[in-house]
Amino acid sequence: MRIGELAERAGTTTRTLRYYESRGLLQARRAENGYRTYDEGDLRMVRQIRTLQDFGFDLEETRPFVDCLRAGHPAGDSCPASLAVYRRKLGELDTLIGQLQSVRTEVGAQLARAELEASAELPGGPEPRCELNREDEDR
């Protein structure tokens, strides 16, 4: 198949495929007329790359999966190098989840404090002005 068909079947653009080629992840063969040609194996590789990128893997992290497919394995994640990338990515995700949980806890505490202060009446003091209430006062 030619590059346009590969792009369409893989759900990407020809520009992206040329970029993958420039990075050594995709290897085009050339027909006699000079057009790039690809086969079903190339489609599998591009789909593998796109799936991993959808999961948050950067392009370089997809290389072991592509190499695994290129070596003839039926799945790009059946090689030790691919498994190592999965393990490393899971560690990164666990770290990010922990950080997000900490931030969520802090934001929740700030919200609780702010709601408590907003609901408390200030004896003898003016009511705080909010930006949303300024329009009402200007009328």
mmCIF file of N, CA, C and O in Angstrom, residues 31-89:
data_model
loop_
_atom_site.group_PDB
_atom_site.id
_atom_site.type_symbol
_atom_site.label_atom_id
_atom_site.label_comp_id
_atom_site.label_asym_id
_atom_site.label_seq_id
_atom_site.Cartn_x
_atom_site.Cartn_y
_atom_site.Cartn_z
ATOM 1 N N ALA A 31 8.864 1.726 -4.468
ATOM 2 C CA ALA A 31 8.452 1.070 -5.711
ATOM 3 C C ALA A 31 9.331 1.602 -6.836
ATOM 4 O O ALA A 31 10.096 2.554 -6.651
ATOM 5 N N GLU A 32 9.224 0.997 -8.003
ATOM 6 C CA GLU A 32 10.024 1.446 -9.147
ATOM 7 C C GLU A 32 9.787 2.909 -9.481
ATOM 8 O O GLU A 32 10.682 3.606 -9.948
ATOM 9 N N ASN A 33 8.564 3.380 -9.221
ATOM 10 C CA ASN A 33 8.242 4.776 -9.520
ATOM 11 C C ASN A 33 8.686 5.730 -8.402
ATOM 12 O O ASN A 33 8.468 6.923 -8.480
ATOM 13 N N GLY A 34 9.302 5.198 -7.345
ATOM 14 C CA GLY A 34 9.822 6.020 -6.264
ATOM 15 C C GLY A 34 8.853 6.224 -5.107
ATOM 16 O O GLY A 34 9.225 6.811 -4.084
ATOM 17 N N TYR A 35 7.631 5.762 -5.266
ATOM 18 C CA TYR A 35 6.654 5.903 -4.179
ATOM 19 C C TYR A 35 7.004 4.990 -3.017
ATOM 20 O O TYR A 35 7.489 3.872 -3.209
ATOM 21 N N ARG A 36 6.701 5.464 -1.812
ATOM 22 C CA ARG A 36 6.866 4.625 -0.632
ATOM 23 C C ARG A 36 5.796 3.535 -0.666
ATOM 24 O O ARG A 36 4.647 3.815 -0.986
ATOM 25 N N THR A 37 6.186 2.338 -0.274
ATOM 26 C CA THR A 37 5.211 1.250 -0.176
ATOM 27 C C THR A 37 5.319 0.605 1.201
ATOM 28 O O THR A 37 6.394 0.553 1.800
ATOM 29 N N TYR A 38 4.189 0.134 1.687
ATOM 30 C CA TYR A 38 4.087 -0.459 3.020
ATOM 31 C C TYR A 38 3.245 -1.717 2.938
ATOM 32 O O TYR A 38 2.510 -1.926 1.984
ATOM 33 N N ASP A 39 3.341 -2.532 3.988
ATOM 34 C CA ASP A 39 2.539 -3.747 4.032
ATOM 35 C C ASP A 39 1.779 -3.824 5.356
ATOM 36 O O ASP A 39 1.806 -2.887 6.152
ATOM 37 N N GLU A 40 1.110 -4.940 5.580
ATOM 38 C CA GLU A 40 0.307 -5.113 6.800
ATOM 39 C C GLU A 40 1.166 -5.045 8.064
ATOM 40 O O GLU A 40 0.706 -4.585 9.113
ATOM 41 N N GLY A 41 2.401 -5.503 7.986
ATOM 42 C CA GLY A 41 3.304 -5.412 9.135
ATOM 43 C C GLY A 41 3.562 -3.968 9.526
ATOM 44 O O GLY A 41 3.632 -3.634 10.720
ATOM 45 N N ASP A 42 3.701 -3.095 8.531
ATOM 46 C CA ASP A 42 3.891 -1.673 8.806
ATOM 47 C C ASP A 42 2.643 -1.085 9.465
ATOM 48 O O ASP A 42 2.751 -0.268 10.384
ATOM 49 N N LEU A 43 1.481 -1.531 9.011
ATOM 50 C CA LEU A 43 0.235 -1.073 9.615
ATOM 51 C C LEU A 43 0.181 -1.484 11.084
ATOM 52 O O LEU A 43 -0.188 -0.682 11.944
ATOM 53 N N ARG A 44 0.578 -2.715 11.387
ATOM 54 C CA ARG A 44 0.622 -3.173 12.783
ATOM 55 C C ARG A 44 1.559 -2.297 13.612
ATOM 56 O O ARG A 44 1.240 -1.936 14.745
ATOM 57 N N MET A 45 2.714 -1.964 13.047
ATOM 58 C CA MET A 45 3.680 -1.124 13.770
ATOM 59 C C MET A 45 3.111 0.259 14.058
ATOM 60 O O MET A 45 3.235 0.763 15.173
ATOM 61 N N VAL A 46 2.493 0.859 13.061
ATOM 62 C CA VAL A 46 1.936 2.201 13.244
ATOM 63 C C VAL A 46 0.809 2.162 14.269
ATOM 64 O O VAL A 46 0.726 3.035 15.142
ATOM 65 N N ARG A 47 -0.021 1.152 14.201
ATOM 66 C CA ARG A 47 -1.096 1.030 15.191
ATOM 67 C C ARG A 47 -0.526 0.842 16.595
ATOM 68 O O ARG A 47 -1.056 1.394 17.565
ATOM 69 N N GLN A 48 0.553 0.075 16.714
ATOM 70 C CA GLN A 48 1.200 -0.124 18.017
ATOM 71 C C GLN A 48 1.728 1.210 18.545
ATOM 72 O O GLN A 48 1.504 1.558 19.700
ATOM 73 N N ILE A 49 2.398 1.962 17.699
ATOM 74 C CA ILE A 49 2.943 3.267 18.094
ATOM 75 C C ILE A 49 1.814 4.189 18.544
ATOM 76 O O ILE A 49 1.892 4.819 19.597
ATOM 77 N N ARG A 50 0.755 4.253 17.757
ATOM 78 C CA ARG A 50 -0.355 5.164 18.073
ATOM 79 C C ARG A 50 -1.059 4.771 19.369
ATOM 80 O O ARG A 50 -1.409 5.622 20.166
ATOM 81 N N THR A 51 -1.235 3.489 19.592
ATOM 82 C CA THR A 51 -1.868 3.031 20.833
ATOM 83 C C THR A 51 -1.029 3.424 22.027
ATOM 84 O O THR A 51 -1.542 3.952 23.026
ATOM 85 N N LEU A 52 0.276 3.184 21.934
ATOM 86 C CA LEU A 52 1.160 3.539 23.043
ATOM 87 C C LEU A 52 1.166 5.049 23.280
ATOM 88 O O LEU A 52 1.162 5.503 24.422
ATOM 89 N N GLN A 53 1.168 5.816 22.219
ATOM 90 C CA GLN A 53 1.149 7.272 22.384
ATOM 91 C C GLN A 53 -0.171 7.721 23.009
ATOM 92 O O GLN A 53 -0.187 8.641 23.822
ATOM 93 N N ASP A 54 -1.271 7.067 22.650
ATOM 94 C CA ASP A 54 -2.554 7.380 23.282
ATOM 95 C C ASP A 54 -2.504 7.113 24.787
ATOM 96 O O ASP A 54 -3.194 7.757 25.560
ATOM 97 N N PHE A 55 -1.685 6.135 25.192
ATOM 98 C CA PHE A 55 -1.525 5.803 26.610
ATOM 99 C C PHE A 55 -0.538 6.730 27.317
ATOM 100 O O PHE A 55 -0.324 6.610 28.514
ATOM 101 N N GLY A 56 0.092 7.645 26.567
ATOM 102 C CA GLY A 56 1.013 8.591 27.178
ATOM 103 C C GLY A 56 2.486 8.266 27.005
ATOM 104 O O GLY A 56 3.339 8.928 27.577
ATOM 105 N N PHE A 57 2.804 7.257 26.215
ATOM 106 C CA PHE A 57 4.200 6.924 25.952
ATOM 107 C C PHE A 57 4.740 7.935 24.951
ATOM 108 O O PHE A 57 4.051 8.314 24.008
ATOM 109 N N ASP A 58 5.987 8.381 25.167
ATOM 110 C CA ASP A 58 6.568 9.256 24.157
ATOM 111 C C ASP A 58 7.089 8.389 23.010
ATOM 112 O O ASP A 58 7.170 7.171 23.120
ATOM 113 N N LEU A 59 7.397 9.026 21.925
ATOM 114 C CA LEU A 59 7.747 8.288 20.711
ATOM 115 C C LEU A 59 8.934 7.356 20.917
ATOM 116 O O LEU A 59 8.939 6.224 20.452
ATOM 117 N N GLU A 60 9.932 7.819 21.630
ATOM 118 C CA GLU A 60 11.118 6.983 21.836
ATOM 119 C C GLU A 60 10.792 5.744 22.676
ATOM 120 O O GLU A 60 11.401 4.690 22.490
ATOM 121 N N GLU A 61 9.823 5.862 23.572
ATOM 122 C CA GLU A 61 9.435 4.709 24.382
ATOM 123 C C GLU A 61 8.756 3.617 23.556
ATOM 124 O O GLU A 61 8.673 2.477 23.998
ATOM 125 N N THR A 62 8.312 3.954 22.365
ATOM 126 C CA THR A 62 7.664 2.952 21.512
ATOM 127 C C THR A 62 8.673 2.089 20.752
ATOM 128 O O THR A 62 8.322 1.036 20.231
ATOM 129 N N ARG A 63 9.914 2.535 20.705
ATOM 130 C CA ARG A 63 10.931 1.844 19.900
ATOM 131 C C ARG A 63 11.080 0.358 20.243
ATOM 132 O O ARG A 63 11.114 -0.479 19.336
ATOM 133 N N PRO A 64 11.154 -0.039 21.519
ATOM 134 C CA PRO A 64 11.299 -1.475 21.805
ATOM 135 C C PRO A 64 10.117 -2.308 21.288
ATOM 136 O O PRO A 64 10.300 -3.456 20.882
ATOM 137 N N PHE A 65 8.930 -1.728 21.273
ATOM 138 C CA PHE A 65 7.752 -2.430 20.778
ATOM 139 C C PHE A 65 7.847 -2.622 19.266
ATOM 140 O O PHE A 65 7.539 -3.698 18.747
ATOM 141 N N VAL A 66 8.290 -1.584 18.567
ATOM 142 C CA VAL A 66 8.477 -1.658 17.120
ATOM 143 C C VAL A 66 9.575 -2.670 16.797
ATOM 144 O O VAL A 66 9.418 -3.509 15.896
ATOM 145 N N ASP A 67 10.677 -2.622 17.538
ATOM 146 C CA ASP A 67 11.773 -3.569 17.313
ATOM 147 C C ASP A 67 11.297 -4.999 17.530
ATOM 148 O O ASP A 67 11.700 -5.915 16.807
ATOM 149 N N CYS A 68 10.444 -5.199 18.503
ATOM 150 C CA CYS A 68 9.908 -6.526 18.804
ATOM 151 C C CYS A 68 9.057 -7.029 17.628
ATOM 152 O O CYS A 68 9.195 -8.180 17.205
ATOM 153 N N LEU A 69 8.203 -6.163 17.105
ATOM 154 C CA LEU A 69 7.404 -6.544 15.935
ATOM 155 C C LEU A 69 8.305 -6.819 14.733
ATOM 156 O O LEU A 69 8.106 -7.789 14.006
ATOM 157 N N ARG A 70 9.292 -5.964 14.548
ATOM 158 C CA ARG A 70 10.213 -6.116 13.420
ATOM 159 C C ARG A 70 10.985 -7.430 13.501
ATOM 160 O O ARG A 70 11.353 -8.006 12.481
ATOM 161 N N ALA A 71 11.219 -7.911 14.732
ATOM 162 C CA ALA A 71 11.948 -9.170 14.923
ATOM 163 C C ALA A 71 11.071 -10.383 14.640
ATOM 164 O O ALA A 71 11.542 -11.518 14.718
ATOM 165 N N GLY A 72 9.794 -10.132 14.333
ATOM 166 C CA GLY A 72 8.915 -11.228 13.960
ATOM 167 C C GLY A 72 7.964 -11.715 15.039
ATOM 168 O O GLY A 72 7.225 -12.667 14.832
ATOM 169 N N HIS A 73 7.964 -11.047 16.173
ATOM 170 C CA HIS A 73 7.038 -11.441 17.237
ATOM 171 C C HIS A 73 5.623 -11.000 16.867
ATOM 172 O O HIS A 73 5.444 -9.944 16.259
ATOM 173 N N PRO A 74 4.630 -11.780 17.249
ATOM 174 C CA PRO A 74 3.253 -11.433 16.872
ATOM 175 C C PRO A 74 2.717 -10.196 17.589
ATOM 176 O O PRO A 74 1.819 -9.531 17.098
ATOM 177 N N ALA A 75 3.294 -9.888 18.747
ATOM 178 C CA ALA A 75 2.880 -8.704 19.507
ATOM 179 C C ALA A 75 4.123 -7.913 19.895
ATOM 180 O O ALA A 75 5.158 -8.490 20.216
ATOM 181 N N GLY A 76 3.981 -6.594 19.875
ATOM 182 C CA GLY A 76 5.118 -5.736 20.184
ATOM 183 C C GLY A 76 5.508 -5.712 21.640
ATOM 184 O O GLY A 76 6.564 -5.200 21.998
ATOM 185 N N ASP A 77 4.679 -6.291 22.480
ATOM 186 C CA ASP A 77 4.997 -6.259 23.906
ATOM 187 C C ASP A 77 5.405 -7.621 24.453
ATOM 188 O O ASP A 77 5.361 -7.854 25.647
ATOM 189 N N SER A 78 5.860 -8.495 23.578
ATOM 190 C CA SER A 78 6.265 -9.830 24.032
ATOM 191 C C SER A 78 7.776 -9.964 24.225
ATOM 192 O O SER A 78 8.259 -11.045 24.515
ATOM 193 N N CYS A 79 8.506 -8.876 24.105
ATOM 194 C CA CYS A 79 9.965 -8.907 24.262
ATOM 195 C C CYS A 79 10.368 -8.288 25.608
ATOM 196 O O CYS A 79 9.676 -7.413 26.132
ATOM 197 N N PRO A 80 11.480 -8.719 26.158
ATOM 198 C CA PRO A 80 11.928 -8.186 27.451
ATOM 199 C C PRO A 80 12.068 -6.656 27.477
ATOM 200 O O PRO A 80 11.705 -6.025 28.473
ATOM 201 N N ALA A 81 12.554 -6.057 26.414
ATOM 202 C CA ALA A 81 12.726 -4.599 26.399
ATOM 203 C C ALA A 81 11.377 -3.885 26.465
ATOM 204 O O ALA A 81 11.241 -2.845 27.126
ATOM 205 N N SER A 82 10.375 -4.451 25.824
ATOM 206 C CA SER A 82 9.029 -3.866 25.873
ATOM 207 C C SER A 82 8.455 -3.976 27.279
ATOM 208 O O SER A 82 7.842 -3.029 27.794
ATOM 209 N N LEU A 83 8.637 -5.124 27.892
ATOM 210 C CA LEU A 83 8.148 -5.320 29.253
ATOM 211 C C LEU A 83 8.811 -4.340 30.221
ATOM 212 O O LEU A 83 8.165 -3.819 31.131
ATOM 213 N N ALA A 84 10.092 -4.079 30.002
ATOM 214 C CA ALA A 84 10.808 -3.114 30.854
ATOM 215 C C ALA A 84 10.212 -1.716 30.700
ATOM 216 O O ALA A 84 10.085 -0.977 31.686
ATOM 217 N N VAL A 85 9.828 -1.355 29.477
ATOM 218 C CA VAL A 85 9.214 -0.042 29.255
ATOM 219 C C VAL A 85 7.863 0.020 29.969
ATOM 220 O O VAL A 85 7.535 1.023 30.607
ATOM 221 N N TYR A 86 7.078 -1.049 29.878
ATOM 222 C CA TYR A 86 5.799 -1.097 30.606
ATOM 223 C C TYR A 86 6.022 -0.889 32.106
ATOM 224 O O TYR A 86 5.320 -0.110 32.748
ATOM 225 N N ARG A 87 6.998 -1.601 32.666
ATOM 226 C CA ARG A 87 7.275 -1.490 34.107
ATOM 227 C C ARG A 87 7.674 -0.063 34.494
ATOM 228 O O ARG A 87 7.215 0.487 35.495
ATOM 229 N N ARG A 88 8.543 0.531 33.680
ATOM 230 C CA ARG A 88 9.001 1.902 33.944
ATOM 231 C C ARG A 88 7.821 2.885 33.854
ATOM 232 O O ARG A 88 7.664 3.764 34.702
ATOM 233 N N LYS A 89 6.972 2.699 32.862
ATOM 234 C CA LYS A 89 5.815 3.587 32.689
ATOM 235 C C LYS A 89 4.848 3.436 33.851
ATOM 236 O O LYS A 89 4.300 4.430 34.348
#
